[in-house]
Amino acid sequence: MIKLAIVGLGRIGKVHLKNCIFSLPEVQVVAACSRSEQSLNFAKNLGVKALYTSIDDLFKEVDFNAVIIASPTAFHFEHLQKAIAHKKHIFCEKPIDLSLANTQLLIKQLEKQPVKFMLGFNRRFDPSILKIKNEISKGKQGKIHSIRLISRDPGPPPMEFLKTSGGLFLDMAIHDFDLARALMESEVTEVYSTAGIFGNLPLKSIDDVDTAITVLKFKNKALATVENSRNSTYGYDQRLEVFCETGMWSTANQLENSILHADAHGAHQPKPIGFFIERYQTSFLKALDYFVSCLLKNRVPNVSFDEGLASLKISLAAQKSSKENRVVSLDEIN
Amino acid sequence: MIKLAIVGLGRIGKVHLKNCIFSLPEVQVVAACSRSEQSLNFAKNLGVKALYTSIDDLFKEVDFNAVIIASPTAFHFEHLQKAIAHKKHIFCEKPIDLSLANTQLLIKQLEKQPVKFMLGFNRRFDPSILKIKNEISKGKQGKIHSIRLISRDPGPPPMEFLKTSGGLFLDMAIHDFDLARALMESEVTEVYSTAGIFGNLPLKSIDDVDTAITVLKFKNKALATVENSRNSTYGYDQRLEVFCETGMWSTANQLENSILHADAHGAHQPKPIGFFIERYQTSFLKALDYFVSCLLKNRVPNVSFDEGLASLKISLAAQKSSKENRVVSLDEIN
Amino acid sequence: MIKLAIVGLGRIGKVHLKNCIFSLPEVQVVAACSRSEQSLNFAKNLGVKALYTSIDDLFKEVDFNAVIIASPTAFHFEHLQKAIAHKKHIFCEKPIDLSLANTQLLIKQLEKQPVKFMLGFNRRFDPSILKIKNEISKGKQGKIHSIRLISRDPGPPPMEFLKTSGGLFLDMAIHDFDLARALMESEVTEVYSTAGIFGNLPLKSIDDVDTAITVLKFKNKALATVENSRNSTYGYDQRLEVFCETGMWSTANQLENSILHADAHGAHQPKPIGFFIERYQTSFLKALDYFVSCLLKNRVPNVSFDEGLASLKISLAAQKSSKENRVVSLDEIN
Amino acid sequence: MIKLAIVGLGRIGKVHLKNCIFSLPEVQVVAACSRSEQSLNFAKNLGVKALYTSIDDLFKEVDFNAVIIASPTAFHFEHLQKAIAHKKHIFCEKPIDLSLANTQLLIKQLEKQPVKFMLGFNRRFDPSILKIKNEISKGKQGKIHSIRLISRDPGPPPMEFLKTSGGLFLDMAIHDFDLARALMESEVTEVYSTAGIFGNLPLKSIDDVDTAITVLKFKNKALATVENSRNSTYGYDQRLEVFCETGMWSTANQLENSILHADAHGAHQPKPIGFFIERYQTSFLKALDYFVSCLLKNRVPNVSFDEGLASLKISLAAQKSSKENRVVSLDEIN
């Protein structure tokens, strides 16, 4: 049995909590920490006994092996430092931190401690994406020529969230950059990105955008295109295509139901399901399940701190590229 | 070169005429016969020189090898007798005749003459259906368990046409019965059919129906279901499924275009294309092309008079079954 | 809180148990009864405290409000009688009983007791089917012309199960007959069915079949076709189509994943997901959730004993029709 | 009636010739010019009487109104100058010329003559693309955010052709750049492109590539991505997506047939149809039909010389961008 604490009980923290309780029998959630009374009550109702508003008290008073860090990104640096210092195994939501310097500092601290770390890039664990990755890794599909990722949100988050989110590249596109890296099994060398504001939010005031097209060049000469938008009126659009020597592997959107309705106007199917909580429901569970199995089997999780660092650098390069309207080499990001 | 005459220049007669002129270089249409001045003009504009309103004059005055009989079904018996008597090769639209006795009479006359005969069951020549038939005939797909055919018209023909059409079973379902037989490569032994009137036409007054579900049992023990309707508000629905030992082969409808439109209500595709003239455009051409190649290579066309007789019997059995509300054996039809 | 006991812990009993524990917070499973030590251990591990091998002991010793009867069909009659006698609300798996006489006996006993009864026709609660039913019930879709249900299992159950299952019509097709009735909102008046054996099991020895095509006529003159097979080599095929005045509503199969793979041979999608446990995972939960909400709100569940009786009669009529090779009126079944 | 001459009888010239003869009754092909004896024979067999190997003789000896220039790109400049000088209406295959200077010279000559000019960007006339353009032009779809075009050939042309083709950007991507402009109804201001060689041809030796990803920025701030490849092992992939304020409009590939085959491995559909001759069969005809209707109604064709110039500039900018690995402004191309 793994004794686990959860820090942060927002939307994603709650998903992890429910997954631990209902679907991961090897895990016992012994404590939860949140600044929200309501969220702590949520945990209490699910049977979590030790409830904290202060992370320091949590670390001081409770005996546990591993911690899920699902607090807002702005707190990750502090929470990670404490978790590392207390020698807890860590499952941390993305991104590690918005600052490259902080991230590099953390990596040094982490190296000194006997602690397993996994970054919550849950989309890698989507069954369709995982299967595609496996098919490609086998080598029978030949060289990858290009990858395309489309990620469009059904609407923007509130300005309040966006202000501290790190912006579209660090908050949203980072998922796609990570997937592109994971599928390509090669490192990005150059980034071109162009971005704009097409929706109604006053994003200019916070130096953010709601739309971006990013082209990545990899060491193995292959290419990737990432299209991001916060303004998809037709629902949450999550597609990927891997174009390779022997053909193409792609994923379709998951739809709200399996109805096909034909009438005098044509044939109609429903919209893609909800938003990331619904679309990646399985992925969230599979990611955590993998983390737990790594702890139980004493293995190093393969979505490591370095992977988080690599994606952060691509995000920063894309941001720089779109601002300076030029191709940015990854060497410039350090 | 084959010298060909066309008798009947309605919708289908015109399709055949255009196919001969624009797509079958080995064919020369030397004459056309129609009671309609307008239709004869249509042929004239396409370069047909000998134009007739009387079929007797046509046979008397023109020298040719083969005739397409595309006149209304009520005239088939007369026109076929004359064509046989004049030793012309014959491509005849379905059904041969509404009367079993007449059909059996014709078969005897035909046997005595050195004449090739092909029935215009064009749907057998639809590229998708043809490919499925070939896949199944190879034997690698194992035994057929069941076949399902759905044939729904976008709307009923005018009462005027329906009055002499022979009714839904002999006019419409006969195509599906023929396809079921062709795919099954076995003979029908028993028929159950139930039918009704769901649209607004006064079909009861002419002892017809607009909807029928027919179940066929074959000598090889396999089954087929045929669903017919004249009232499809969502367009011309033409689908088939062959369920066999190793899986299922099916055809999807062909759509008006290849647009997928996604909006806040879902994802939308266009309706199936038009009606039979558009949907089976290729099939009409391929059927005639096959007939012509049989003449040129001196081969016997495989959509023979006997095939027409077999489908007629199934149609009559289905009609009888739906009227008498009981299973009808094919042995009863003679 | 509803105190609930589960009788029978086979595949479906276990599904209900897990749903109660993980997804229905208003339910407390206080006892379980099974003849299998292993199954009782399964319940124990999930926290069920009172475990029985004898249903009499269960009823004698435990205090509870409602019971799920998921025992083999052969035991339903006995278990239902006891549950009714002890005035427990009942959620019973289909079919109620294989015998019409027993079923009619039970209905009389039930009427005398203040007990709510719901039959586990879970497919009615499939989100896509439910939505179609709602769309049609609104009346905007016009009259239904016909319904078609295709239900093909990826393989037959073991002979051991089949021997006491009641046969394809009472065990398998009954789901489809129930759905047809539910969607049509009209009663079946006549049944035609034809069946056969296409797989390798010695079904003749137990007077069963593995394939059937059934045509239902309804009081409202509409028609339904039901296709059943135990031998689908391409996976679990569960589709329905409702053809109505304004168009068609249909459901597609749910696939194992959302990958589309294109290569030199074409484009490839995965098979339909698993078998009924996976395909109707949501339906099982929604059905039970509805039962629980009926108890909590003191409402009469709409999948009543009468609905079970009606579907049983259709199943018996279909069986009779296929054996006697004739149309069978529902009036003959009593 | 329009008297028309065809110059160039390669693959596309032959398509135009057949379209004129079989499908455009208002057109009379009075002459054809080709350096290939075989091609002239092809024209002769279709009834073209005046056959030339020298374009000068053609212009001198034959009386006609309009000319189709379908000769290799390298001859366009000479042939266009002669056609303009002889005051013939011109339907010219793309690209006009590989040199910007030549193209600008021609535009000046053209302005001085009472001659209608249309460029053969036939894909604009694809029924699906045309319908999407119409839907967007109506204004009800709101602002376009981005457009994506995927154009992948089933295999590269022979090196012999590639040597004088102008390279991937001027020969192949120019179609997509034109479509992006046409759909966007705005001008491109900046181009980023990155390209590579993934196939086996020695393209480096002729300074060409077989793969490119191009990002276009438009005056209206919207974006477009164009993906080109010469190495699609899964067939000819031609898709577009227009992502706009109210949703998304996209086109699917047209498949070889409409079969869906399900077996133990999944569900299988055929490959996309052939190559451009098959895929754009309708578009070639519709484009020429439009040209003919412009001549008959004395209207100015809307795929003008200026449109060709604009696409050429984008192609040159993309080529420059990929070579210099930087964003290129359209202002730099002149």
PDB file of N, CA and C in Angstrom, chain D residues 103-163:
ATOM      1  N   THR D 103       6.471  36.763 -65.994  1.00  0.00           N
ATOM      2  CA  THR D 103       5.049  36.854 -65.670  1.00  0.00           C
ATOM      3  C   THR D 103       4.595  38.312 -65.709  1.00  0.00           C
ATOM      4  N   GLN D 104       5.449  39.187 -65.161  1.00  0.00           N
ATOM      5  CA  GLN D 104       5.080  40.601 -65.145  1.00  0.00           C
ATOM      6  C   GLN D 104       5.099  41.210 -66.547  1.00  0.00           C
ATOM      7  N   LEU D 105       5.997  40.679 -67.388  1.00  0.00           N
ATOM      8  CA  LEU D 105       6.038  41.142 -68.778  1.00  0.00           C
ATOM      9  C   LEU D 105       4.745  40.764 -69.489  1.00  0.00           C
ATOM     10  N   LEU D 106       4.316  39.522 -69.275  1.00  0.00           N
ATOM     11  CA  LEU D 106       3.108  39.021 -69.938  1.00  0.00           C
ATOM     12  C   LEU D 106       1.886  39.828 -69.530  1.00  0.00           C
ATOM     13  N   ILE D 107       1.851  40.201 -68.260  1.00  0.00           N
ATOM     14  CA  ILE D 107       0.665  40.911 -67.769  1.00  0.00           C
ATOM     15  C   ILE D 107       0.513  42.229 -68.518  1.00  0.00           C
ATOM     16  N   LYS D 108       1.642  42.838 -68.840  1.00  0.00           N
ATOM     17  CA  LYS D 108       1.579  44.113 -69.562  1.00  0.00           C
ATOM     18  C   LYS D 108       1.086  43.907 -70.989  1.00  0.00           C
ATOM     19  N   GLN D 109       1.565  42.855 -71.620  1.00  0.00           N
ATOM     20  CA  GLN D 109       1.113  42.560 -72.987  1.00  0.00           C
ATOM     21  C   GLN D 109      -0.378  42.256 -73.004  1.00  0.00           C
ATOM     22  N   LEU D 110      -0.787  41.518 -71.998  1.00  0.00           N
ATOM     23  CA  LEU D 110      -2.185  41.100 -71.921  1.00  0.00           C
ATOM     24  C   LEU D 110      -3.117  42.283 -71.766  1.00  0.00           C
ATOM     25  N   GLU D 111      -2.676  43.261 -70.962  1.00  0.00           N
ATOM     26  CA  GLU D 111      -3.530  44.430 -70.687  1.00  0.00           C
ATOM     27  C   GLU D 111      -3.858  45.218 -71.945  1.00  0.00           C
ATOM     28  N   LYS D 112      -2.973  45.088 -72.939  1.00  0.00           N
ATOM     29  CA  LYS D 112      -3.161  45.886 -74.155  1.00  0.00           C
ATOM     30  C   LYS D 112      -4.085  45.227 -75.162  1.00  0.00           C
ATOM     31  N   GLN D 113      -4.442  43.989 -74.907  1.00  0.00           N
ATOM     32  CA  GLN D 113      -5.241  43.250 -75.893  1.00  0.00           C
ATOM     33  C   GLN D 113      -6.645  42.931 -75.360  1.00  0.00           C
ATOM     34  N   PRO D 114      -7.615  42.878 -76.270  1.00  0.00           N
ATOM     35  CA  PRO D 114      -8.995  42.588 -75.860  1.00  0.00           C
ATOM     36  C   PRO D 114      -9.204  41.084 -75.681  1.00  0.00           C
ATOM     37  N   VAL D 115      -8.459  40.515 -74.739  1.00  0.00           N
ATOM     38  CA  VAL D 115      -8.394  39.073 -74.624  1.00  0.00           C
ATOM     39  C   VAL D 115      -8.794  38.652 -73.207  1.00  0.00           C
ATOM     40  N   LYS D 116      -9.632  37.622 -73.120  1.00  0.00           N
ATOM     41  CA  LYS D 116      -9.963  37.076 -71.798  1.00  0.00           C
ATOM     42  C   LYS D 116      -8.925  36.014 -71.436  1.00  0.00           C
ATOM     43  N   PHE D 117      -8.534  36.026 -70.143  1.00  0.00           N
ATOM     44  CA  PHE D 117      -7.532  35.082 -69.675  1.00  0.00           C
ATOM     45  C   PHE D 117      -8.041  34.373 -68.437  1.00  0.00           C
ATOM     46  N   MET D 118      -7.897  33.060 -68.409  1.00  0.00           N
ATOM     47  CA  MET D 118      -8.225  32.312 -67.184  1.00  0.00           C
ATOM     48  C   MET D 118      -7.128  31.306 -66.890  1.00  0.00           C
ATOM     49  N   LEU D 119      -6.735  31.253 -65.609  1.00  0.00           N
ATOM     50  CA  LEU D 119      -5.698  30.327 -65.187  1.00  0.00           C
ATOM     51  C   LEU D 119      -6.359  29.046 -64.685  1.00  0.00           C
ATOM     52  N   GLY D 120      -5.755  27.909 -65.036  1.00  0.00           N
ATOM     53  CA  GLY D 120      -6.389  26.624 -64.746  1.00  0.00           C
ATOM     54  C   GLY D 120      -6.218  26.141 -63.316  1.00  0.00           C
ATOM     55  N   PHE D 121      -6.534  26.984 -62.345  1.00  0.00           N
ATOM     56  CA  PHE D 121      -6.548  26.516 -60.954  1.00  0.00           C
ATOM     57  C   PHE D 121      -7.839  25.750 -60.735  1.00  0.00           C
ATOM     58  N   ASN D 122      -7.876  24.534 -61.295  1.00  0.00           N
ATOM     59  CA  ASN D 122      -9.132  23.795 -61.334  1.00  0.00           C
ATOM     60  C   ASN D 122      -9.685  23.440 -59.962  1.00  0.00           C
ATOM     61  N   ARG D 123      -8.813  23.344 -58.940  1.00  0.00           N
ATOM     62  CA  ARG D 123      -9.298  22.871 -57.629  1.00  0.00           C
ATOM     63  C   ARG D 123     -10.318  23.822 -57.013  1.00  0.00           C
ATOM     64  N   ARG D 124     -10.237  25.084 -57.411  1.00  0.00           N
ATOM     65  CA  ARG D 124     -11.271  26.028 -56.956  1.00  0.00           C
ATOM     66  C   ARG D 124     -12.661  25.579 -57.372  1.00  0.00           C
ATOM     67  N   PHE D 125     -12.713  24.730 -58.423  1.00  0.00           N
ATOM     68  CA  PHE D 125     -14.006  24.325 -58.984  1.00  0.00           C
ATOM     69  C   PHE D 125     -14.466  22.958 -58.479  1.00  0.00           C
ATOM     70  N   ASP D 126     -13.671  22.382 -57.572  1.00  0.00           N
ATOM     71  CA  ASP D 126     -14.113  21.152 -56.905  1.00  0.00           C
ATOM     72  C   ASP D 126     -15.432  21.465 -56.190  1.00  0.00           C
ATOM     73  N   PRO D 127     -16.477  20.649 -56.407  1.00  0.00           N
ATOM     74  CA  PRO D 127     -17.790  21.002 -55.848  1.00  0.00           C
ATOM     75  C   PRO D 127     -17.783  21.228 -54.338  1.00  0.00           C
ATOM     76  N   SER D 128     -17.018  20.435 -53.593  1.00  0.00           N
ATOM     77  CA  SER D 128     -16.987  20.607 -52.137  1.00  0.00           C
ATOM     78  C   SER D 128     -16.306  21.915 -51.757  1.00  0.00           C
ATOM     79  N   ILE D 129     -15.191  22.198 -52.410  1.00  0.00           N
ATOM     80  CA  ILE D 129     -14.453  23.421 -52.102  1.00  0.00           C
ATOM     81  C   ILE D 129     -15.278  24.646 -52.498  1.00  0.00           C
ATOM     82  N   LEU D 130     -15.921  24.554 -53.640  1.00  0.00           N
ATOM     83  CA  LEU D 130     -16.753  25.658 -54.119  1.00  0.00           C
ATOM     84  C   LEU D 130     -17.880  25.945 -53.131  1.00  0.00           C
ATOM     85  N   LYS D 131     -18.492  24.878 -52.628  1.00  0.00           N
ATOM     86  CA  LYS D 131     -19.594  25.055 -51.684  1.00  0.00           C
ATOM     87  C   LYS D 131     -19.102  25.682 -50.376  1.00  0.00           C
ATOM     88  N   ILE D 132     -17.932  25.253 -49.932  1.00  0.00           N
ATOM     89  CA  ILE D 132     -17.368  25.845 -48.714  1.00  0.00           C
ATOM     90  C   ILE D 132     -17.087  27.330 -48.934  1.00  0.00           C
ATOM     91  N   LYS D 133     -16.496  27.626 -50.083  1.00  0.00           N
ATOM     92  CA  LYS D 133     -16.209  29.038 -50.388  1.00  0.00           C
ATOM     93  C   LYS D 133     -17.500  29.867 -50.386  1.00  0.00           C
ATOM     94  N   ASN D 134     -18.529  29.321 -50.982  1.00  0.00           N
ATOM     95  CA  ASN D 134     -19.799  30.045 -51.017  1.00  0.00           C
ATOM     96  C   ASN D 134     -20.368  30.253 -49.620  1.00  0.00           C
ATOM     97  N   GLU D 135     -20.307  29.206 -48.801  1.00  0.00           N
ATOM     98  CA  GLU D 135     -20.823  29.315 -47.433  1.00  0.00           C
ATOM     99  C   GLU D 135     -20.095  30.422 -46.667  1.00  0.00           C
ATOM    100  N   ILE D 136     -18.774  30.484 -46.864  1.00  0.00           N
ATOM    101  CA  ILE D 136     -17.967  31.450 -46.129  1.00  0.00           C
ATOM    102  C   ILE D 136     -18.177  32.858 -46.671  1.00  0.00           C
ATOM    103  N   SER D 137     -18.282  32.952 -47.992  1.00  0.00           N
ATOM    104  CA  SER D 137     -18.440  34.272 -48.609  1.00  0.00           C
ATOM    105  C   SER D 137     -19.737  34.953 -48.183  1.00  0.00           C
ATOM    106  N   LYS D 138     -20.745  34.152 -47.878  1.00  0.00           N
ATOM    107  CA  LYS D 138     -22.026  34.719 -47.434  1.00  0.00           C
ATOM    108  C   LYS D 138     -21.883  35.553 -46.166  1.00  0.00           C
ATOM    109  N   GLY D 139     -20.832  35.277 -45.391  1.00  0.00           N
ATOM    110  CA  GLY D 139     -20.582  36.069 -44.194  1.00  0.00           C
ATOM    111  C   GLY D 139     -21.191  35.512 -42.922  1.00  0.00           C
ATOM    112  N   LYS D 140     -22.056  34.518 -43.055  1.00  0.00           N
ATOM    113  CA  LYS D 140     -22.726  33.980 -41.857  1.00  0.00           C
ATOM    114  C   LYS D 140     -21.801  33.118 -41.004  1.00  0.00           C
ATOM    115  N   GLN D 141     -20.675  32.738 -41.542  1.00  0.00           N
ATOM    116  CA  GLN D 141     -19.747  31.880 -40.798  1.00  0.00           C
ATOM    117  C   GLN D 141     -18.785  32.673 -39.931  1.00  0.00           C
ATOM    118  N   GLY D 142     -18.865  33.993 -39.999  1.00  0.00           N
ATOM    119  CA  GLY D 142     -17.960  34.814 -39.194  1.00  0.00           C
ATOM    120  C   GLY D 142     -16.551  34.822 -39.755  1.00  0.00           C
ATOM    121  N   LYS D 143     -15.663  35.451 -39.014  1.00  0.00           N
ATOM    122  CA  LYS D 143     -14.256  35.558 -39.413  1.00  0.00           C
ATOM    123  C   LYS D 143     -13.576  34.199 -39.529  1.00  0.00           C
ATOM    124  N   ILE D 144     -12.697  34.029 -40.500  1.00  0.00           N
ATOM    125  CA  ILE D 144     -11.822  32.858 -40.545  1.00  0.00           C
ATOM    126  C   ILE D 144     -10.664  33.066 -39.574  1.00  0.00           C
ATOM    127  N   HIS D 145     -10.392  32.056 -38.752  1.00  0.00           N
ATOM    128  CA  HIS D 145      -9.215  32.093 -37.881  1.00  0.00           C
ATOM    129  C   HIS D 145      -8.010  31.478 -38.592  1.00  0.00           C
ATOM    130  N   SER D 146      -8.247  30.312 -39.167  1.00  0.00           N
ATOM    131  CA  SER D 146      -7.131  29.663 -39.867  1.00  0.00           C
ATOM    132  C   SER D 146      -7.639  28.665 -40.898  1.00  0.00           C
ATOM    133  N   ILE D 147      -6.788  28.377 -41.843  1.00  0.00           N
ATOM    134  CA  ILE D 147      -7.074  27.410 -42.896  1.00  0.00           C
ATOM    135  C   ILE D 147      -5.939  26.395 -42.889  1.00  0.00           C
ATOM    136  N   ARG D 148      -6.276  25.153 -43.118  1.00  0.00           N
ATOM    137  CA  ARG D 148      -5.222  24.160 -43.250  1.00  0.00           C
ATOM    138  C   ARG D 148      -5.430  23.348 -44.514  1.00  0.00           C
ATOM    139  N   LEU D 149      -4.395  23.196 -45.291  1.00  0.00           N
ATOM    140  CA  LEU D 149      -4.449  22.403 -46.513  1.00  0.00           C
ATOM    141  C   LEU D 149      -3.410  21.307 -46.444  1.00  0.00           C
ATOM    142  N   ILE D 150      -3.861  20.097 -46.718  1.00  0.00           N
ATOM    143  CA  ILE D 150      -2.943  18.975 -46.788  1.00  0.00           C
ATOM    144  C   ILE D 150      -2.975  18.447 -48.202  1.00  0.00           C
ATOM    145  N   SER D 151      -1.815  18.365 -48.816  1.00  0.00           N
ATOM    146  CA  SER D 151      -1.743  17.883 -50.190  1.00  0.00           C
ATOM    147  C   SER D 151      -0.551  16.952 -50.284  1.00  0.00           C
ATOM    148  N   ARG D 152      -0.868  15.657 -50.350  1.00  0.00           N
ATOM    149  CA  ARG D 152       0.205  14.665 -50.410  1.00  0.00           C
ATOM    150  C   ARG D 152       0.004  13.777 -51.623  1.00  0.00           C
ATOM    151  N   ASP D 153       1.027  13.715 -52.457  1.00  0.00           N
ATOM    152  CA  ASP D 153       0.965  12.899 -53.665  1.00  0.00           C
ATOM    153  C   ASP D 153       1.296  11.449 -53.346  1.00  0.00           C
ATOM    154  N   PRO D 154       0.686  10.525 -54.071  1.00  0.00           N
ATOM    155  CA  PRO D 154       0.949   9.105 -53.812  1.00  0.00           C
ATOM    156  C   PRO D 154       2.364   8.676 -54.192  1.00  0.00           C
ATOM    157  N   GLY D 155       3.109   9.553 -54.795  1.00  0.00           N
ATOM    158  CA  GLY D 155       4.490   9.240 -55.164  1.00  0.00           C
ATOM    159  C   GLY D 155       5.025  10.379 -55.998  1.00  0.00           C
ATOM    160  N   PRO D 156       6.346  10.518 -56.069  1.00  0.00           N
ATOM    161  CA  PRO D 156       6.927  11.641 -56.810  1.00  0.00           C
ATOM    162  C   PRO D 156       6.867  11.402 -58.317  1.00  0.00           C
ATOM    163  N   PRO D 157       6.842  12.484 -59.104  1.00  0.00           N
ATOM    164  CA  PRO D 157       6.948  12.356 -60.569  1.00  0.00           C
ATOM    165  C   PRO D 157       8.382  11.935 -60.919  1.00  0.00           C
ATOM    166  N   PRO D 158       8.628  11.586 -62.173  1.00  0.00           N
ATOM    167  CA  PRO D 158      10.006  11.204 -62.557  1.00  0.00           C
ATOM    168  C   PRO D 158      10.961  12.398 -62.456  1.00  0.00           C
ATOM    169  N   MET D 159      12.218  12.111 -62.202  1.00  0.00           N
ATOM    170  CA  MET D 159      13.239  13.163 -62.109  1.00  0.00           C
ATOM    171  C   MET D 159      13.209  14.042 -63.354  1.00  0.00           C
ATOM    172  N   GLU D 160      12.977  13.417 -64.502  1.00  0.00           N
ATOM    173  CA  GLU D 160      12.971  14.153 -65.762  1.00  0.00           C
ATOM    174  C   GLU D 160      11.976  15.312 -65.711  1.00  0.00           C
ATOM    175  N   PHE D 161      10.786  15.023 -65.181  1.00  0.00           N
ATOM    176  CA  PHE D 161       9.775  16.071 -65.039  1.00  0.00           C
ATOM    177  C   PHE D 161      10.200  17.098 -63.990  1.00  0.00           C
ATOM    178  N   LEU D 162      10.704  16.580 -62.867  1.00  0.00           N
ATOM    179  CA  LEU D 162      11.027  17.466 -61.739  1.00  0.00           C
ATOM    180  C   LEU D 162      12.074  18.515 -62.114  1.00  0.00           C
ATOM    181  N   LYS D 163      13.004  18.120 -62.980  1.00  0.00           N
ATOM    182  CA  LYS D 163      14.105  19.028 -63.344  1.00  0.00           C
ATOM    183  C   LYS D 163      13.628  20.368 -63.880  1.00  0.00           C
TER     184      LYS D 163
END
